Amino acid sequence: MKYQKHLSLIKHFFLIASLCTLLNEQVQAQCSTLGQTPATAFPVCGTSVFSQSNVPSCQNREVIVPNCDVNQNRYYDVNPFWYKFTCFTSGTLGFLIDPISGSDDYDWQVWDVTGIDPNTVYNNTSRVIAANWSGLSGQTGTNGSASSLIQCGSFNNTHPPKYSRMPSLVAGRTYLLMVSNFSNSQQGYKLSFGGGTAVITDPKNPLMQELNKKMKCSTIAANGSDIAAFPGNITAVNVRPIGCNSSFETDSVVITLSQSLPAGNYSLQLKNGSDGNTILDLCDRAIPTTDAVPFTVLALQPTPFDSIVPVTCSPNSVRFIFKKLIRCNSVEPGGSDFSINGTYPVTITGARGNCNADGLTSEIILSFSQPLQQTGTFTVNIKQGTDGNTVVDECNIETLPAQLSFSVMDTVNADFSFTVNYGCTADTVTYAHAGGNSVNSWLWNFGTNGTGSNQLEEVIYNSFGTKKATLIASNGFCSDTVSKDVHLNNYLKADFNVNPFLCPDSLLFVQPVPVTERPLQFLWEFGDGNSSTDSLPAPHLYSSSVTERKYTIRYTVTNDLGCSDTMEKMVTQLSTCRIDIPTAFTPNGDGLNDFFGPLNALTAADYVFRVYNRWGGLVYESKDWTKPWDGTIKGAAQPAANYVWTLTYRDLVTGREVSRKGSFVLIR
C-alpha cells in the first residue's frame, strides 16, 4: 500500500502482489485507536522507550512525500502510530525503530506542525523535515552517517538506505513522527530516541499548582486514591481527568469528595495511590507528595434577590437574575414566593424559570394579570410561598426575604392630524401630534419631502396626488408608529381633443380631457369671436369661405380655488376636402407635373399610397402625401407606360375608412 515499492523485490509475483495490495486497500479500516491518528498522537518523552507490542490493522489517508511522486508512486500511513514532541533545545533528532520481527518493513515520516492543525499533514509537503520509505526490512530511523533527509520507496530493483540523515529541530517548535507498518503483520516494535543533539524532554519538574505541565492520563487513579484525605477523614472518591477520551495527557482533573468541605482553609496534597504512584508526567516523573496547593472554602451565603432585568413598554411580566443557579423545584408555579404592590393594583399569576437539564435556572420570570400600561412604580417582594420556602439555590441555601422596585411609563399613541392649505402651484400641509403621556420625541417621515422632529411640522408639496406621512412618537420608554395618506386633489390642466382640419360647411367638435377632481368653470373661445361656458360645448359652425382659413381655439378651466389653466390648438378650415389624383405626369424636370400623387390629403389619416407597373410589381409606396413619386426606382428612371395606383386612408372629417384605385400614364 506504500505504492509499488516492493515490486522490485517480488517481481516474479507481480500479479499476485498487485491483487493482494488492491484487496488490502479495500478492506483496511479507518484508524480509531488513540495514537493512530495525527490528532491523538502519543506525547513523547525523549528518555523513554516506546514499546508497541501490537499494531492494529487500519489506514487513514495517502501521505505526500516530497520529490517521491515519480512514476505515480503512492504512499499511505498503513497500520500507523503517531508521536508528538516539542524541542526544548535546538539540535539534531536521532531515533531508532526496532521491529519485533526482523522481516517487518517499517516506514516513517516527520513533520513540523507548529501552529497548524495536525490533520493537515497528509497534503502539507512544506512541513516535512525527514522521511524514510525504504522497502528493506529490519531496523530503520536516523543516524549521523546517512546522506539524505528523505528516502523514497524502492523502484527498479534499487533499495534506498534504511536510515535517513538526522533532521535539525528548533527549540520551541512542535513535531509529529508517523511510524507505518507496511508489512501488515500487526507485530509491533520499540521506538527509542537518542544519538542526536536536540533535547525533546521537558526539563520542568511536575507540580500540583494547576498541573504545571501535561501529565499522563493513565497515571491518574480514577478511585481518588492519589488524593490525600482532608480533615475529618473527608476523602476523594473519584478523580476525572479532562480530555483523556481523546488524548494521552491532561493538565486538569475534577475531584469528587465523599462529602462537602466545611468552611475553612485547606491544602490539596497527593499520595501514592492504588496504582503505586502519585501522578506522573510523560517521562514518568512523579508530582512530589510534599507539594501542596492551599485553598479556602468560604461559608455558604444565601443567594441575594438583587438583580432585575430592565422592563420595557407595557410589560406583562418581569425577569429576575440570580448570581447562583436556583433549583427549579423550589419555585412555586403560582407565584406565591413573590408579592407586588405599587401605584395601581396588579396581581402575580405565575412564576417560572428557564430550567436546564439539571433542574437549575439563573432567572425567574413573574407573570402579571394584565400589562402595566400607565405610569407607576412597583415593588416586588420575595417571601415564603405556599411551598414553605422562598427559593433555594444550587447549594440548597434559601434566599432571604427582600424586595426590588421598578418603574413603568404610559403607553403612547402616535395618531396625528393634518390640515391642507391648497395653492395653484403648491400645497402646504400642517401635521400635528396632540402630545400627552409624557411624549417628548417625534420622528416624522414625509418620503421624498424629508423628515422632521417637531410636534408640529409644515410641509410644502410642489406636486399633487397622494402623499404618505409616518410618525414615530416616544416618551423614552414607550413608542408608537402611525402612517396616513394625504390626498392633494387640486391638480389642474386644460386639455382637449380636436380634428386639426375642417372641411367647408362642416361642424367643429371639441372633446375636453378631464384632468382634475375639483369643481371647475369652463371657457371655450373658437377664434371667430364666438365662445361657450359649457363643459362640453355644442358643435360650432364657422362661416363659409372659398379660401383656406386658420382658427385658434382657446380652452380655459378655473377651479373653486381660483386657479386657472389654458390650452390652445390650431384648426385649419380647408377650401376643399376633395382628394384629387391626376391621370398622367411628365417627370422631365421642367417644373410642371414632375411628380405624381394625391394633390390634397390634409384630412387623411393612416395614409398609404402605392404605384404598380403593368406586371403588378410595386414601384413606389408612401405614407406621406407631401412626398409624391418622381418616376424613378432607386434613382433609375422608369419607362413611359401605363401604371396603376391604390390609396387607403381614414377620413378625419367623417371618420370613415376609404379605399380607392385608378390608373395613370407616365409620359417621357
XYZ file of C-alpha atoms in Angstrom:
668
model
C 0.000 0.000 0.000
C 3.049 2.244 0.185
C 2.751 2.068 -3.617
C 4.746 -0.297 -5.897
C 7.871 -0.160 -3.774
C 8.104 -3.924 -3.256
C 7.575 -4.902 -6.882
C 11.318 -4.951 -7.440
C 11.686 -7.455 -4.599
C 8.937 -9.821 -5.701
C 8.695 -9.072 -9.388
C 8.110 -12.751 -10.215
C 4.799 -12.489 -8.351
C 3.729 -9.157 -9.785
C 0.095 -10.090 -10.475
C -0.426 -11.790 -7.101
C 1.164 -8.910 -5.184
C -0.894 -6.320 -7.030
C -4.126 -8.214 -6.339
C -3.325 -8.564 -2.658
C -2.444 -4.901 -2.391
C -5.749 -3.917 -4.026
C -7.753 -6.148 -1.714
C -5.865 -4.788 1.297
C -6.743 -1.211 0.317
C -10.405 -2.111 0.049
C -10.764 -3.827 3.442
C -8.391 -1.651 5.525
C -10.448 0.006 8.275
C -10.227 3.676 9.259
C -7.956 4.132 12.282
C -9.765 4.861 15.561
C -7.368 3.718 18.318
C -5.736 6.520 20.321
C -2.309 7.212 18.853
C -3.193 6.043 15.343
C -4.239 9.487 14.052
C -2.330 12.780 13.983
C -4.765 14.451 16.389
C -4.370 11.711 19.057
C -0.609 11.200 18.779
C 1.419 9.776 21.699
C 3.214 12.538 23.648
C 6.960 11.758 23.675
C 9.497 11.847 26.443
C 12.987 11.719 24.929
C 14.296 9.439 27.659
C 11.604 6.791 27.248
C 11.478 3.711 25.041
C 8.031 3.245 23.465
C 7.095 -0.402 23.105
C 4.218 -1.244 20.772
C 3.611 -4.968 21.162
C 0.782 -4.932 18.643
C -0.105 -2.688 15.700
C -3.890 -2.674 14.968
C -4.732 -3.034 11.294
C -6.032 0.222 9.801
C -5.270 3.003 7.355
C -6.074 6.744 7.288
C -5.005 8.514 4.106
C -2.382 8.861 1.430
C 0.809 10.571 2.612
C 2.576 13.022 0.283
C 6.358 12.544 0.297
C 8.300 15.482 -1.240
C 10.004 14.623 -4.554
C 8.919 10.975 -4.318
C 5.939 11.057 -6.686
C 7.747 9.914 -9.852
C 6.091 7.103 -11.810
C 2.891 7.824 -9.857
C 4.261 6.167 -6.714
C 1.767 6.377 -3.812
C 2.409 6.246 -0.061
C -0.050 5.502 2.772
C 0.048 5.516 6.587
C -0.581 1.762 6.869
C -1.218 0.464 10.416
C 0.320 3.674 11.788
C 1.193 5.084 15.168
C 1.808 8.811 15.572
C 4.075 10.549 18.128
C 4.286 14.244 19.039
C 7.104 16.068 20.797
C 8.406 19.564 21.437
C 12.018 20.637 21.020
C 13.371 22.338 24.174
C 16.979 22.727 22.943
C 17.797 23.072 19.233
C 19.830 20.299 17.640
C 19.561 17.115 15.584
C 16.970 14.366 16.080
C 18.169 10.768 16.445
C 15.789 7.821 16.858
C 15.585 4.089 16.149
C 12.630 1.895 15.172
C 13.404 -1.741 16.082
C 10.730 -4.216 14.801
C 9.855 -7.286 16.897
C 10.055 -9.299 13.677
C 13.182 -8.684 11.652
C 11.219 -9.371 8.459
C 8.795 -6.477 9.012
C 9.120 -3.379 6.823
C 8.546 -0.167 8.813
C 8.459 3.336 7.256
C 8.328 6.751 8.901
C 7.978 10.488 8.250
C 8.462 13.623 10.412
C 6.588 16.962 10.111
C 6.944 20.325 11.831
C 3.347 21.014 12.993
C 3.927 24.227 14.926
C 0.799 26.389 14.719
C -1.138 24.138 12.310
C -3.875 21.519 12.590
C -2.132 18.126 12.850
C -4.708 16.589 10.491
C -3.406 18.755 7.611
C -0.053 16.923 7.415
C -1.291 14.478 4.775
C -1.032 17.013 1.968
C 1.326 19.564 3.567
C 4.679 18.905 1.919
C 6.233 22.191 3.102
C 6.312 20.925 6.733
C 8.038 17.566 6.034
C 11.572 17.578 7.550
C 12.610 13.893 7.183
C 11.263 10.544 5.945
C 12.318 7.003 5.044
C 10.155 4.732 2.845
C 12.806 2.119 2.067
C 11.498 -1.283 1.041
C 14.021 -3.087 3.238
C 13.009 -4.862 6.427
C 14.502 -4.567 9.886
C 15.612 -1.523 11.833
C 15.136 1.984 10.493
C 15.412 5.566 11.757
C 18.037 8.315 11.601
C 21.809 8.328 12.108
C 24.712 10.658 11.564
C 26.224 8.774 8.605
C 23.118 8.824 6.348
C 23.311 11.130 3.331
C 19.694 12.161 2.671
C 16.900 13.543 4.842
C 14.166 11.975 2.678
C 14.399 8.459 1.210
C 11.775 7.447 -1.336
C 10.424 3.931 -1.765
C 12.055 1.080 -3.738
C 11.791 1.091 -7.530
C 13.569 -0.561 -10.492
C 15.446 -3.036 -8.267
C 17.132 -0.268 -6.265
C 16.974 -0.174 -2.473
C 17.491 3.159 -0.724
C 19.158 3.104 2.715
C 17.068 2.160 5.725
C 18.322 5.230 7.595
C 17.910 8.934 6.865
C 20.043 11.856 7.948
C 19.174 13.371 11.338
C 16.924 16.399 10.788
C 17.559 19.643 12.666
C 14.983 20.658 15.281
C 14.328 24.203 16.507
C 13.667 24.991 20.156
C 10.035 25.881 20.870
C 8.606 24.099 17.810
C 6.356 21.033 17.811
C 6.818 17.923 15.640
C 4.930 14.768 14.578
C 6.524 11.380 13.822
C 4.439 8.809 11.921
C 5.547 5.135 12.012
C 3.900 2.892 9.385
C 3.900 -0.942 9.327
C 3.848 -1.699 5.591
C 4.224 -5.456 6.187
C 0.726 -5.523 7.706
C 1.846 -8.183 10.194
C 0.409 -6.368 13.236
C 3.616 -7.225 15.103
C 4.998 -4.276 16.985
C 8.289 -2.502 17.543
C 10.292 -0.440 20.006
C 10.860 3.284 19.427
C 13.767 4.981 21.202
C 15.270 8.440 20.886
C 18.979 9.171 21.135
C 22.146 9.954 19.252
C 21.101 13.475 18.281
C 21.846 16.783 19.983
C 18.285 18.131 20.253
C 16.556 17.935 23.644
C 12.930 16.780 23.403
C 12.481 16.045 27.128
C 10.635 18.710 29.131
C 13.103 19.878 31.818
C 10.274 21.192 34.023
C 9.543 19.093 37.128
C 5.846 18.336 37.708
C 3.998 20.263 40.447
C 0.474 20.372 41.802
C -0.155 24.082 41.096
C -2.783 23.860 38.313
C -0.820 20.852 36.984
C 2.011 22.987 35.608
C 2.512 20.659 32.627
C 0.734 17.827 30.795
C 0.507 14.627 32.853
C -0.154 11.029 31.802
C -3.846 10.194 31.908
C -3.039 6.564 32.687
C -1.320 7.509 35.994
C -4.377 9.246 37.467
C -6.233 6.803 39.740
C -9.940 7.112 38.991
C -10.864 5.951 42.535
C -9.267 9.071 44.064
C -6.546 7.124 45.882
C -3.899 9.604 44.647
C -5.512 12.355 46.790
C -4.590 12.714 50.458
C -7.518 12.829 52.890
C -8.780 16.155 54.243
C -9.505 16.837 57.950
C -12.485 14.941 59.224
C -11.477 11.989 57.046
C -13.119 13.558 54.006
C -11.666 11.650 51.059
C -11.681 11.783 47.290
C -13.976 9.118 45.864
C -13.448 9.916 42.167
C -10.926 11.794 40.032
C -11.909 12.561 36.438
C -9.182 13.856 34.111
C -10.329 16.348 31.454
C -9.759 15.415 27.802
C -8.398 11.907 28.293
C -11.010 10.381 25.999
C -9.144 11.835 23.011
C -5.602 12.208 24.333
C -2.897 10.527 26.429
C -2.252 13.598 28.601
C -4.109 16.238 30.596
C -3.497 19.318 32.745
C -6.878 19.373 34.553
C -8.815 16.997 36.797
C -12.196 17.093 38.565
C -12.128 15.709 42.147
C -15.304 14.404 43.794
C -15.216 14.214 47.627
C -17.040 11.881 49.985
C -18.813 14.922 51.459
C -18.744 18.701 51.285
C -15.884 20.521 52.960
C -16.924 22.856 55.783
C -15.828 26.479 55.556
C -12.133 26.826 56.287
C -8.581 26.718 54.931
C -7.308 23.523 53.312
C -4.375 22.080 51.443
C -4.613 19.709 48.482
C -1.820 17.072 48.550
C -1.099 13.847 46.724
C -0.060 10.406 47.940
C 0.859 7.177 46.274
C -2.433 5.743 45.172
C -3.641 2.239 44.436
C -1.588 2.390 41.225
C 1.631 2.766 43.262
C 2.390 6.388 42.368
C 1.038 9.917 42.599
C 0.591 11.422 39.109
C 3.381 11.055 36.513
C 4.499 13.290 33.673
C 5.391 11.986 30.207
C 8.868 10.985 31.439
C 7.377 9.141 34.466
C 8.463 11.840 36.924
C 6.030 11.976 39.855
C 4.487 15.047 41.476
C 6.089 15.075 44.969
C 3.858 14.160 47.906
C 5.287 17.197 49.674
C 3.854 19.574 47.073
C 0.585 21.219 48.153
C -2.000 23.634 46.814
C -3.687 25.747 49.519
C -7.302 26.815 49.042
C -10.147 28.260 51.073
C -13.750 27.130 51.299
C -15.983 30.079 52.105
C -19.065 29.768 54.238
C -22.208 29.367 52.165
C -24.239 32.582 51.839
C -27.817 32.931 50.654
C -28.162 33.991 47.034
C -29.445 37.579 47.178
C -32.549 38.867 45.457
C -30.710 41.767 43.849
C -30.993 41.916 40.045
C -33.941 42.791 37.815
C -33.820 42.981 34.032
C -34.946 46.467 32.916
C -38.612 46.359 31.945
C -39.930 47.542 28.596
C -43.125 49.262 27.496
C -46.411 47.718 28.650
C -44.813 44.731 30.444
C -46.952 41.738 31.364
C -44.022 40.025 33.112
C -40.743 40.869 34.820
C -37.495 38.879 34.896
C -35.077 38.489 37.832
C -31.464 37.265 37.504
C -29.715 35.388 40.358
C -25.946 35.199 40.904
C -26.210 31.474 41.676
C -28.375 28.901 39.951
C -31.768 28.372 41.569
C -33.410 24.978 41.951
C -36.489 24.993 39.707
C -38.449 22.736 42.068
C -38.197 25.428 44.758
C -40.065 27.980 42.618
C -43.804 27.782 43.360
C -45.538 27.868 39.910
C -48.421 30.038 41.112
C -46.017 32.825 42.084
C -46.735 32.698 45.838
C -42.990 33.114 46.538
C -43.463 36.735 45.431
C -45.812 39.657 46.039
C -46.192 43.016 44.293
C -47.614 46.423 45.221
C -47.412 49.791 43.554
C -49.128 52.829 42.070
C -52.142 50.835 40.940
C -53.285 47.232 41.589
C -51.704 44.313 39.731
C -51.647 40.593 40.536
C -48.891 37.987 40.069
C -50.354 34.997 38.222
C -47.311 32.718 37.856
C -43.565 32.179 38.288
C -41.204 30.037 36.206
C -37.535 29.547 35.403
C -35.658 28.632 32.235
C -34.545 25.309 33.626
C -31.587 23.301 32.330
C -31.236 19.517 32.246
C -30.151 19.530 35.905
C -33.304 21.365 37.002
C -31.476 24.660 37.621
C -32.163 28.170 36.376
C -30.369 31.512 36.534
C -33.571 33.542 36.185
C -37.154 33.624 37.396
C -39.948 35.197 35.345
C -43.045 36.562 37.070
C -46.272 36.914 35.051
C -48.891 39.627 35.728
C -52.664 39.564 35.409
C -52.553 42.430 32.865
C -49.960 44.634 31.123
C -48.710 47.663 33.038
C -49.684 50.482 30.654
C -49.836 53.515 32.956
C -47.069 55.412 34.705
C -46.232 53.878 38.049
C -43.640 52.439 40.423
C -43.891 48.881 41.733
C -42.114 46.827 44.388
C -41.708 43.048 44.173
C -41.101 41.176 47.450
C -39.618 37.682 47.654
C -41.153 35.789 50.533
C -42.038 32.354 51.800
C -44.565 30.836 49.437
C -47.189 28.165 49.806
C -44.404 25.599 49.308
C -42.905 26.618 52.684
C -39.807 28.449 51.377
C -38.722 31.384 49.269
C -36.458 29.989 46.514
C -33.457 27.698 47.042
C -30.118 27.932 45.230
C -27.988 25.080 43.902
C -26.233 24.803 47.258
C -29.601 24.288 48.973
C -29.460 27.703 50.635
C -32.751 29.591 50.831
C -32.849 33.184 49.561
C -33.666 35.681 52.308
C -36.806 37.845 52.046
C -36.046 41.049 50.147
C -37.579 43.467 47.682
C -36.800 45.096 44.318
C -38.505 48.047 42.633
C -39.105 49.057 39.030
C -40.976 51.810 37.186
C -43.045 51.979 34.010
C -44.402 54.869 31.917
C -47.597 55.453 29.988
C -48.100 53.807 26.632
C -48.040 56.166 23.645
C -50.457 56.879 20.790
C -48.786 58.296 17.652
C -52.066 59.239 15.914
C -51.786 62.686 14.297
C -53.954 65.226 12.452
C -53.272 67.345 9.369
C -54.714 70.369 7.545
C -54.191 71.287 3.890
C -53.711 74.850 2.590
C -54.284 74.497 -1.148
C -52.391 76.572 -3.714
C -52.318 76.776 -7.503
C -48.728 75.504 -7.926
C -48.014 74.038 -4.459
C -49.911 72.883 -1.365
C -48.896 73.370 2.268
C -49.806 70.607 4.747
C -49.543 71.132 8.502
C -49.086 67.937 10.571
C -49.670 67.928 14.345
C -49.455 65.439 17.228
C -51.582 66.059 20.321
C -48.787 65.164 22.787
C -49.684 63.757 26.207
C -48.451 60.681 28.076
C -45.049 62.394 28.511
C -44.243 62.125 24.790
C -41.023 64.067 24.194
C -39.786 62.678 20.889
C -41.319 62.927 17.412
C -39.820 61.447 14.266
C -41.687 62.312 11.059
C -41.037 60.776 7.664
C -42.531 62.509 4.615
C -40.893 60.338 1.949
C -39.175 62.427 -0.727
C -40.204 65.564 1.163
C -37.823 64.801 4.034
C -38.177 64.250 7.767
C -38.979 66.262 10.892
C -38.546 66.109 14.669
C -41.062 68.646 15.999
C -44.504 68.091 17.465
C -45.890 70.245 14.633
C -44.419 70.117 11.113
C -45.253 72.076 7.954
C -44.517 70.513 4.552
C -44.777 72.207 1.131
C -45.645 69.844 -1.744
C -44.807 71.024 -5.269
C -46.638 68.080 -6.836
C -50.142 66.778 -6.350
C -51.678 63.378 -5.680
C -51.454 61.017 -2.662
C -48.670 61.647 -0.114
C -47.708 59.357 2.810
C -46.642 60.625 6.219
C -45.374 58.464 9.114
C -44.865 59.472 12.765
C -42.962 57.635 15.496
C -43.832 59.169 18.869
C -41.967 58.216 22.063
C -41.702 59.191 25.713
C -38.344 57.458 26.112
C -39.953 54.293 27.457
C -42.855 53.533 25.116
C -43.223 54.372 21.435
C -45.863 54.031 18.731
C -45.967 54.386 14.941
C -48.807 55.671 12.722
C -48.896 56.254 8.948
C -51.515 58.208 6.981
C -52.173 59.171 3.360
C -52.867 62.797 2.411
C -54.614 63.273 -0.932
C -53.934 66.586 -2.707
C -56.699 66.788 -5.347
C -56.128 70.249 -6.859
C -54.051 69.281 -9.891
C -55.287 71.445 -12.788
C -54.549 71.215 -16.525
C -56.619 72.378 -19.525
C -56.544 69.857 -22.376
C -58.875 68.847 -25.198
C -59.003 66.869 -28.449
C -59.993 68.373 -31.822
C -59.574 67.486 -35.508
C -56.890 69.853 -36.867
C -58.640 70.058 -40.289
C -62.157 71.159 -41.073
C -63.977 70.890 -44.380
C -66.061 73.811 -45.668
C -69.507 73.976 -44.029
C -68.520 71.183 -41.545
C -69.157 71.401 -37.800
C -66.281 71.732 -35.298
C -66.368 69.198 -32.454
C -64.187 69.533 -29.326
C -63.723 66.944 -26.579
C -62.290 68.073 -23.205
C -59.871 65.771 -21.335
C -60.804 65.506 -17.615
C -57.705 66.314 -15.515
C -58.963 67.451 -12.093
C -61.131 66.274 -9.188
C -62.320 69.701 -8.043
C -65.292 71.819 -9.305
C -64.467 73.804 -12.455
C -65.628 76.747 -14.604
C -65.086 76.496 -18.386
C -64.450 78.988 -21.182
C -64.191 77.977 -24.841
C -63.070 80.617 -27.404
C -63.310 79.482 -31.047
C -61.196 82.193 -32.709
C -64.042 83.774 -34.647
C -65.441 85.888 -31.824
C -67.743 83.153 -30.527
C -67.349 81.411 -27.139
C -69.026 78.940 -24.745
C -69.015 78.308 -20.965
C -70.313 74.761 -21.192
C -68.095 71.891 -20.084
C -68.854 70.244 -23.460
C -69.861 72.946 -25.956
C -72.272 72.336 -28.824
C -70.719 71.707 -32.280
C -69.572 75.004 -33.818
C -70.018 76.132 -37.451
C -67.588 78.565 -38.986
C -68.717 80.894 -41.802
C -68.153 79.644 -45.365
C -65.040 80.665 -47.272
C -63.611 79.876 -50.713
C -60.089 80.180 -49.270
C -58.301 78.235 -46.531
C -58.583 79.790 -43.031
C -56.919 79.071 -39.660
C -58.623 79.466 -36.256
C -57.073 79.301 -32.755
C -59.255 77.502 -30.212
C -58.530 78.570 -26.606
C -59.740 76.397 -23.693
C -59.552 77.786 -20.110
C -60.527 75.935 -16.900
C -60.821 77.580 -13.455
C -61.294 75.567 -10.232
C -63.052 76.522 -6.987
C -59.728 77.744 -5.563
C -59.432 80.387 -8.277
C -56.637 78.573 -10.103
C -56.731 78.582 -13.942
C -55.019 76.831 -16.845
C -55.322 77.412 -20.610
C -54.653 75.243 -23.666
C -54.631 76.492 -27.317
C -54.858 74.411 -30.500
C -54.974 75.418 -34.192
C -57.726 74.280 -36.590
C -57.490 74.742 -40.391
C -60.709 75.207 -42.398
C -59.855 73.863 -45.863
C -61.103 75.387 -49.111
C -61.950 71.854 -50.213
C -61.650 68.369 -48.727
C -61.657 66.574 -52.073
C -58.605 64.320 -52.619
C -57.777 64.504 -56.380
C -55.286 62.270 -58.221
C -54.114 63.210 -61.799
C -54.241 60.758 -64.758
C -50.772 61.498 -66.100
C -47.465 63.188 -65.278
C -44.248 64.130 -67.099
C -41.180 63.755 -64.878
C -38.852 65.686 -67.201
C -37.581 68.317 -64.789
C -39.351 71.262 -66.356
C -41.116 72.126 -63.125
C -44.522 71.160 -64.455
C -46.198 67.856 -63.470
C -42.827 66.379 -62.453
C -44.353 64.344 -59.538
C -47.320 62.003 -59.192
C -49.598 61.566 -56.171
C -52.731 62.921 -54.405
C -52.948 66.700 -54.689
C -54.639 67.122 -51.294
C -54.746 64.699 -48.356
C -54.977 67.051 -45.385
C -57.937 65.159 -43.927
C -56.451 61.707 -44.439
C -55.086 59.665 -41.540
C -53.350 56.263 -41.785
C -52.478 57.301 -45.349
C -50.898 54.633 -47.684
C -50.335 55.346 -51.438
C -48.845 52.691 -53.780
C -47.898 52.553 -57.510
C -47.638 49.275 -59.523
C -46.308 48.614 -63.066
C -48.219 46.668 -65.731
C -46.907 43.358 -64.339
C -48.200 44.096 -60.846
C -44.787 44.923 -59.425
C -44.672 47.538 -56.662
C -42.589 50.507 -57.819
C -43.460 53.097 -55.183
C -45.047 53.338 -51.719
C -45.553 56.365 -49.451
C -47.244 57.127 -46.133
C -46.715 60.893 -46.521
C -48.850 62.659 -49.129
C -46.360 65.543 -49.333
C -43.770 63.165 -50.846
C -45.147 62.068 -54.296
C -43.438 59.700 -56.779
C -40.694 61.149 -59.027
C -40.918 58.386 -61.686
C -37.741 56.505 -60.547
C -36.819 53.389 -58.573
C -33.625 53.831 -56.568
C -32.637 56.671 -58.885
C -33.339 54.749 -62.126
C -35.927 56.406 -64.386
C -38.896 54.168 -65.145
C -40.177 53.789 -68.712
C -43.167 55.630 -70.184
C -46.164 53.318 -69.750
C -49.485 52.838 -68.043
C -49.330 52.348 -64.223
C -51.888 51.517 -61.526
C -52.288 53.263 -58.132
C -54.062 52.400 -54.861
C -54.902 54.685 -51.930
C -56.199 53.837 -48.435
C -56.824 56.271 -45.562
C -59.178 57.229 -42.736
C -61.187 60.389 -43.333
C -60.578 62.714 -40.364
C -63.813 64.562 -41.020
C -66.231 61.630 -41.356
C -64.167 59.004 -39.572
C -64.745 56.529 -42.455
C -62.130 54.128 -43.830
C -61.567 54.872 -47.567
C -60.016 52.636 -50.252
C -59.529 53.881 -53.866
C -57.635 52.799 -57.004
C -57.020 54.007 -60.547
C -54.539 54.213 -63.426
C -52.314 56.865 -64.994
C -49.783 57.364 -67.763
C -46.104 58.191 -67.260
C -45.081 60.334 -70.257
C -41.436 60.780 -71.260
